[in-house]
Amino acid sequence: MGIDIYNNPQFADVPIGLRLRQTILSASDYVPPVHLNRVFAVCIGGGGSGASETTAGVCGGGGAGGFSQGWTYVPASCLVGLGGAAVTGASAGNTGESTVFGMVIAGGGAGAVSSAGGPTVAVSVGGAAAGGRVTFPSSSSVGGNGAVSYTGAPLGVPSNGISYTGFGASGSGGTGDRTGGAGGAGVSSGGGAGAGSTTAAANVTGGAGGRGLIGGGGGAAYSNAVSPTGTWTGGAGGQGDRFAGGAGSSGVGSNGAGGGGAGYLAAGGDASGTTGGDGGLGGGGGGAAGNGGTSGKGGDGVIFLYY
């Protein structure tokens, strides 16, 4: 008979002797334990949403929600962070909310930038970075991959594109090679970058979300050439340790939205047409919108209580 390592308490990454007692998806789910002074909490913040764009450029996917765990006092209430809301038009993605249980706090993933702007400060407490964007006319530089950044390690900075502080670095914008940079790997992984071209026959591929415990959203793909004939393929959402990221949408001169990143509790959503895939439950980053479409929302956070 096989062993399920994820549901078997002896394999849990928590102090020996404790069992998972509560899985909290919203603050109203929480029942304060009685006759206890301390519990061990695992918190995951909400994922950031992908951005959306018009003809000004191409955007990236949202960053994964942060991950934090530790001992804490027993609070009377808690906060489970929502994922960043989906956007449309020329709009920056929304940063996910923080998840808070007593002294254990996990920040939300960054929302991706667009021509309308984006986050200007580092995401708190370990939310991952969002993917970079491309502004037309695109330059001839080659999009690189986001650097790897794990818990406690120095933060990676891509060679070009947008980057924000977090466990996973953002993907850098793909330009000359028409391929977006992948999001950085990490516990909470970065969003993939958008990829653009000004050539009608170019095949354009958005950057994949970063792979890790929680995946980042995939970047978008688009060409602003007249009568494009190349294929636009949105970047796949980042793979998680437990679930898959969503697929990007693809079409000849159409679609090009990014897939949602895998959450800790569910797979990322597939993109459809110009609508990005939603991040999976448990902090997955939302996929970027195809040009003129709607981005994917970030996955909501969660709290696990052990005692």
Coordinates of C-alpha atoms in Angstrom, one line a residue:
M1 CA 0.0 0.0 0.0
G2 CA 1.4 3.4 -1.0
I3 CA 2.1 6.3 1.5
D4 CA 0.7 9.8 0.9
I5 CA 3.5 12.0 2.1
Y6 CA 1.4 15.1 2.0
N7 CA -1.4 13.9 4.3
N8 CA 0.7 11.7 6.6
P9 CA 1.6 13.7 9.7
Q10 CA 4.9 12.0 10.2
F11 CA 6.2 13.7 7.0
A12 CA 4.9 17.1 7.8
D13 CA 7.5 19.9 8.0
V14 CA 6.5 20.8 11.5
P15 CA 7.7 19.9 15.0
I16 CA 7.3 16.2 15.8
G17 CA 4.1 15.2 17.6
L18 CA 1.9 17.9 16.1
R19 CA -1.0 17.2 13.7
L20 CA -2.8 19.4 11.2
R21 CA -5.9 20.6 13.0
Q22 CA -7.3 23.4 11.0
T23 CA -7.0 24.5 7.3
I24 CA -8.2 28.1 7.2
L25 CA -9.3 29.5 3.8
S26 CA -11.1 32.6 5.2
A27 CA -11.0 34.3 8.6
S28 CA -14.5 33.0 9.4
D29 CA -13.2 29.4 9.2
Y30 CA -10.9 29.9 12.3
V31 CA -11.9 28.4 15.6
P32 CA -9.5 29.5 18.4
P33 CA -8.0 26.5 20.1
V34 CA -8.9 26.3 23.8
H35 CA -6.5 25.6 26.7
L36 CA -3.5 26.3 24.5
N37 CA -0.9 29.1 24.7
R38 CA 1.0 28.4 21.5
V39 CA 0.4 26.8 18.1
F40 CA 2.5 26.2 15.0
A41 CA 1.2 28.1 12.0
V42 CA 2.0 28.0 8.3
C43 CA 0.8 31.0 6.3
I44 CA 0.7 31.7 2.6
G45 CA -0.1 35.1 1.2
G46 CA -2.3 35.9 -1.7
G47 CA -0.8 35.8 -5.2
G48 CA -0.4 38.9 -7.3
S49 CA -2.5 39.3 -10.5
G50 CA -1.1 39.7 -14.0
A51 CA -1.2 43.0 -15.7
S52 CA -3.2 44.0 -18.9
E53 CA -2.1 46.1 -21.8
T54 CA -3.4 47.8 -25.0
T55 CA -1.1 48.6 -27.9
A56 CA 1.6 50.2 -25.8
G57 CA 3.3 47.0 -24.9
V58 CA 3.1 43.5 -23.4
C59 CA 3.0 42.6 -19.7
G60 CA 4.1 39.9 -17.3
G61 CA 2.5 37.6 -14.8
G62 CA 1.9 38.1 -11.1
G63 CA 4.3 36.9 -8.4
A64 CA 3.4 34.0 -6.0
G65 CA 2.3 34.8 -2.4
G66 CA 4.8 34.6 0.3
F67 CA 5.4 31.6 2.6
S68 CA 6.0 31.8 6.3
Q69 CA 5.8 29.4 9.3
G70 CA 6.6 29.3 13.0
W71 CA 5.4 29.2 16.6
T72 CA 3.0 31.9 17.7
Y73 CA 0.6 32.8 20.5
V74 CA -3.1 31.9 19.9
P75 CA -4.8 35.0 18.5
A76 CA -8.5 35.8 18.8
S77 CA -8.8 36.3 15.0
C78 CA -6.7 36.0 11.9
L79 CA -6.4 37.4 8.3
V80 CA -6.3 35.3 5.2
G81 CA -5.0 37.3 2.3
L82 CA -7.0 37.5 -1.0
G83 CA -5.3 37.2 -4.3
G84 CA -4.9 40.3 -6.4
A85 CA -8.0 41.1 -8.5
A86 CA -8.0 40.7 -12.2
V87 CA -7.6 43.8 -14.4
T88 CA -8.4 44.9 -18.0
G89 CA -7.4 47.7 -20.3
A90 CA -4.0 49.4 -19.7
S91 CA -3.8 48.4 -16.0
A92 CA -1.2 47.3 -13.6
G93 CA -1.9 44.0 -11.7
N94 CA -2.9 44.1 -8.1
T95 CA -0.6 42.9 -5.3
G96 CA -2.0 40.1 -3.2
E97 CA -2.9 40.7 0.5
S98 CA -0.9 39.5 3.4
T99 CA -1.9 36.5 5.5
V100 CA -1.5 37.0 9.2
F101 CA -1.8 34.6 12.1
G102 CA -0.5 36.0 15.4
M103 CA 3.3 36.5 14.9
V104 CA 3.4 34.6 11.6
I105 CA 3.0 36.8 8.6
A106 CA 3.3 36.0 4.8
G107 CA 3.2 38.9 2.3
G108 CA 1.3 39.0 -1.0
G109 CA 2.8 38.5 -4.4
A110 CA 3.5 41.6 -6.5
G111 CA 1.1 42.7 -9.2
A112 CA 2.7 43.0 -12.6
V113 CA 3.4 46.4 -14.2
S114 CA 1.8 48.0 -17.3
S115 CA 2.1 51.3 -19.2
A116 CA -0.3 52.6 -16.4
G117 CA 2.4 51.9 -13.8
G118 CA 2.7 49.3 -11.1
P119 CA 4.0 48.6 -7.6
T120 CA 6.8 51.0 -6.6
V121 CA 7.8 49.4 -3.3
A122 CA 9.2 46.1 -2.3
V123 CA 6.5 43.5 -1.4
S124 CA 6.7 42.8 2.4
V125 CA 7.6 39.6 4.1
G126 CA 8.5 37.5 1.1
G127 CA 5.9 37.9 -1.6
A128 CA 7.5 37.1 -5.0
A129 CA 8.2 39.6 -7.8
A130 CA 6.1 40.1 -10.9
G131 CA 7.3 39.7 -14.5
G132 CA 8.7 42.6 -16.5
R133 CA 7.0 44.2 -19.5
V134 CA 8.1 45.2 -23.1
T135 CA 7.4 48.7 -24.5
F136 CA 7.1 49.1 -28.3
P137 CA 9.1 49.7 -30.3
S138 CA 11.1 46.8 -28.7
S139 CA 14.8 46.9 -28.5
S140 CA 17.3 44.3 -29.8
S141 CA 18.4 43.1 -26.4
V142 CA 17.8 39.4 -25.5
G143 CA 15.5 38.7 -22.6
G144 CA 17.2 36.7 -19.9
N145 CA 15.9 34.5 -17.1
G146 CA 15.1 35.8 -13.7
A147 CA 17.7 34.7 -11.2
V148 CA 17.1 32.0 -8.6
S149 CA 16.4 33.2 -5.0
Y150 CA 15.5 30.9 -2.1
T151 CA 14.4 31.7 1.4
G152 CA 17.1 33.7 3.2
A153 CA 19.3 33.9 0.1
P154 CA 20.3 37.1 -1.7
L155 CA 17.7 38.4 -4.1
G156 CA 18.2 37.9 -7.8
V157 CA 18.0 40.8 -10.2
P158 CA 17.3 40.2 -14.0
S159 CA 19.6 41.7 -16.6
N160 CA 16.7 43.7 -18.0
G161 CA 13.0 44.3 -17.3
I162 CA 11.3 45.0 -14.0
S163 CA 12.3 43.4 -10.7
Y164 CA 10.8 43.7 -7.2
T165 CA 12.1 42.2 -3.9
G166 CA 10.7 38.8 -3.1
F167 CA 11.7 35.1 -2.6
G168 CA 11.5 34.7 -6.5
A169 CA 13.0 37.3 -8.8
S170 CA 10.9 38.5 -11.7
G171 CA 11.4 37.4 -15.3
S172 CA 13.1 39.9 -17.6
G173 CA 11.4 41.3 -20.6
G174 CA 11.9 39.4 -23.9
T175 CA 12.7 41.6 -26.8
G176 CA 15.1 40.8 -29.6
D177 CA 14.7 37.0 -29.3
R178 CA 10.9 37.5 -29.0
T179 CA 10.8 35.2 -25.9
G180 CA 10.1 36.5 -22.4
G181 CA 12.3 35.6 -19.5
A182 CA 11.1 33.0 -17.1
G183 CA 10.3 34.0 -13.5
G184 CA 12.9 33.2 -10.9
A185 CA 12.6 30.0 -9.0
G186 CA 12.1 30.1 -5.2
V187 CA 9.8 29.0 -2.4
S188 CA 7.5 31.7 -3.8
S189 CA 8.3 32.1 -7.4
G190 CA 8.4 35.1 -9.7
G191 CA 6.1 35.9 -12.6
G192 CA 7.2 35.4 -16.2
A193 CA 7.9 38.4 -18.4
G194 CA 5.9 39.6 -21.4
A195 CA 7.4 39.1 -24.9
G196 CA 6.9 41.4 -27.9
S197 CA 7.8 41.9 -31.5
T198 CA 7.3 44.4 -34.3
T199 CA 7.7 41.8 -37.0
A200 CA 4.6 40.4 -38.6
A201 CA 5.9 36.9 -39.1
A202 CA 7.5 36.6 -35.7
N203 CA 6.5 33.8 -33.4
V204 CA 6.3 35.3 -29.9
T205 CA 6.3 33.4 -26.6
G206 CA 5.7 34.8 -23.1
G207 CA 8.0 33.9 -20.2
A208 CA 6.9 31.0 -18.0
G209 CA 6.2 31.6 -14.4
G210 CA 8.9 30.6 -12.0
R211 CA 8.8 27.1 -10.5
G212 CA 8.9 26.4 -6.7
L213 CA 6.7 25.6 -3.8
I214 CA 4.2 28.1 -5.2
G215 CA 4.3 29.2 -8.9
G216 CA 4.3 32.6 -10.6
G217 CA 2.0 33.6 -13.4
G218 CA 3.0 33.4 -17.1
G219 CA 3.7 36.4 -19.2
A220 CA 1.8 37.5 -22.3
A221 CA 2.9 37.5 -26.0
Y222 CA 2.0 40.0 -28.7
S223 CA 3.2 41.7 -31.9
N224 CA 2.2 45.2 -32.9
A225 CA 3.0 44.6 -36.6
V226 CA 0.3 45.3 -39.2
S227 CA -1.5 42.0 -40.2
P228 CA 0.6 39.7 -38.0
T229 CA 1.0 36.1 -39.3
G230 CA 3.2 34.6 -36.5
T231 CA 1.9 32.6 -33.6
W232 CA 1.5 34.2 -30.2
T233 CA 1.9 31.9 -27.2
G234 CA 1.4 33.0 -23.6
G235 CA 3.8 31.7 -21.0
A236 CA 2.8 28.8 -18.9
G237 CA 2.1 29.3 -15.2
G238 CA 4.9 28.2 -12.9
Q239 CA 4.9 24.6 -11.7
G240 CA 4.5 24.0 -8.0
D241 CA 5.9 21.2 -5.9
R242 CA 2.4 19.7 -5.7
F243 CA 0.4 21.0 -8.6
A244 CA 0.9 22.1 -12.2
G245 CA 0.7 25.6 -13.6
G246 CA -1.9 26.5 -16.2
A247 CA -1.2 26.6 -19.9
G248 CA -0.9 29.8 -21.9
S249 CA -3.3 30.5 -24.8
S250 CA -2.0 30.4 -28.4
G251 CA -3.1 31.5 -31.8
V252 CA -2.0 33.0 -35.1
G253 CA -1.9 36.7 -34.6
S254 CA -4.2 36.3 -31.6
N255 CA -4.6 35.1 -28.0
G256 CA -1.2 35.1 -26.2
A257 CA -2.4 35.2 -22.6
G258 CA -0.4 33.7 -19.7
G259 CA -1.4 30.7 -17.6
G260 CA -1.9 30.9 -13.8
G261 CA 0.8 29.8 -11.4
A262 CA 0.3 26.7 -9.3
G263 CA -0.9 27.3 -5.8
Y264 CA -0.1 25.2 -2.7
L265 CA -3.6 23.7 -2.7
A266 CA -4.6 23.7 -6.4
A267 CA -3.3 23.9 -10.0
G268 CA -3.1 27.1 -11.9
G269 CA -5.9 28.0 -14.3
D270 CA -5.4 27.8 -18.1
A271 CA -5.6 30.9 -20.2
S272 CA -8.5 31.3 -22.6
G273 CA -8.2 33.6 -25.6
T274 CA -6.9 36.9 -24.3
T275 CA -7.9 36.1 -20.7
G276 CA -5.1 35.1 -18.4
G277 CA -5.4 32.0 -16.1
D278 CA -6.1 32.5 -12.4
G279 CA -3.5 31.6 -9.9
G280 CA -4.1 28.3 -8.0
L281 CA -5.6 28.4 -4.5
G282 CA -2.8 28.9 -2.0
G283 CA -0.9 31.9 -3.5
G284 CA -0.4 31.2 -7.2
G285 CA 0.4 34.2 -9.4
G286 CA -2.2 35.3 -12.0
G287 CA -1.4 35.1 -15.7
A288 CA -0.9 38.2 -17.9
A289 CA -3.7 39.3 -20.2
G290 CA -3.4 38.9 -23.9
N291 CA -3.4 42.3 -25.7
G292 CA -6.7 44.1 -24.9
G293 CA -7.9 41.3 -22.7
T294 CA -8.3 40.5 -19.0
S295 CA -5.6 39.2 -16.6
G296 CA -5.8 36.3 -14.3
K297 CA -6.4 36.9 -10.6
G298 CA -4.0 35.8 -8.0
G299 CA -4.7 32.7 -5.9
D300 CA -6.1 33.4 -2.4
G301 CA -3.9 32.6 0.6
V302 CA -4.3 30.0 3.3
I303 CA -3.4 29.2 6.9
F304 CA -2.5 25.7 8.3
L305 CA -2.6 25.2 12.1
Y306 CA -0.7 22.4 13.9
Y307 CA -1.1 21.6 17.6

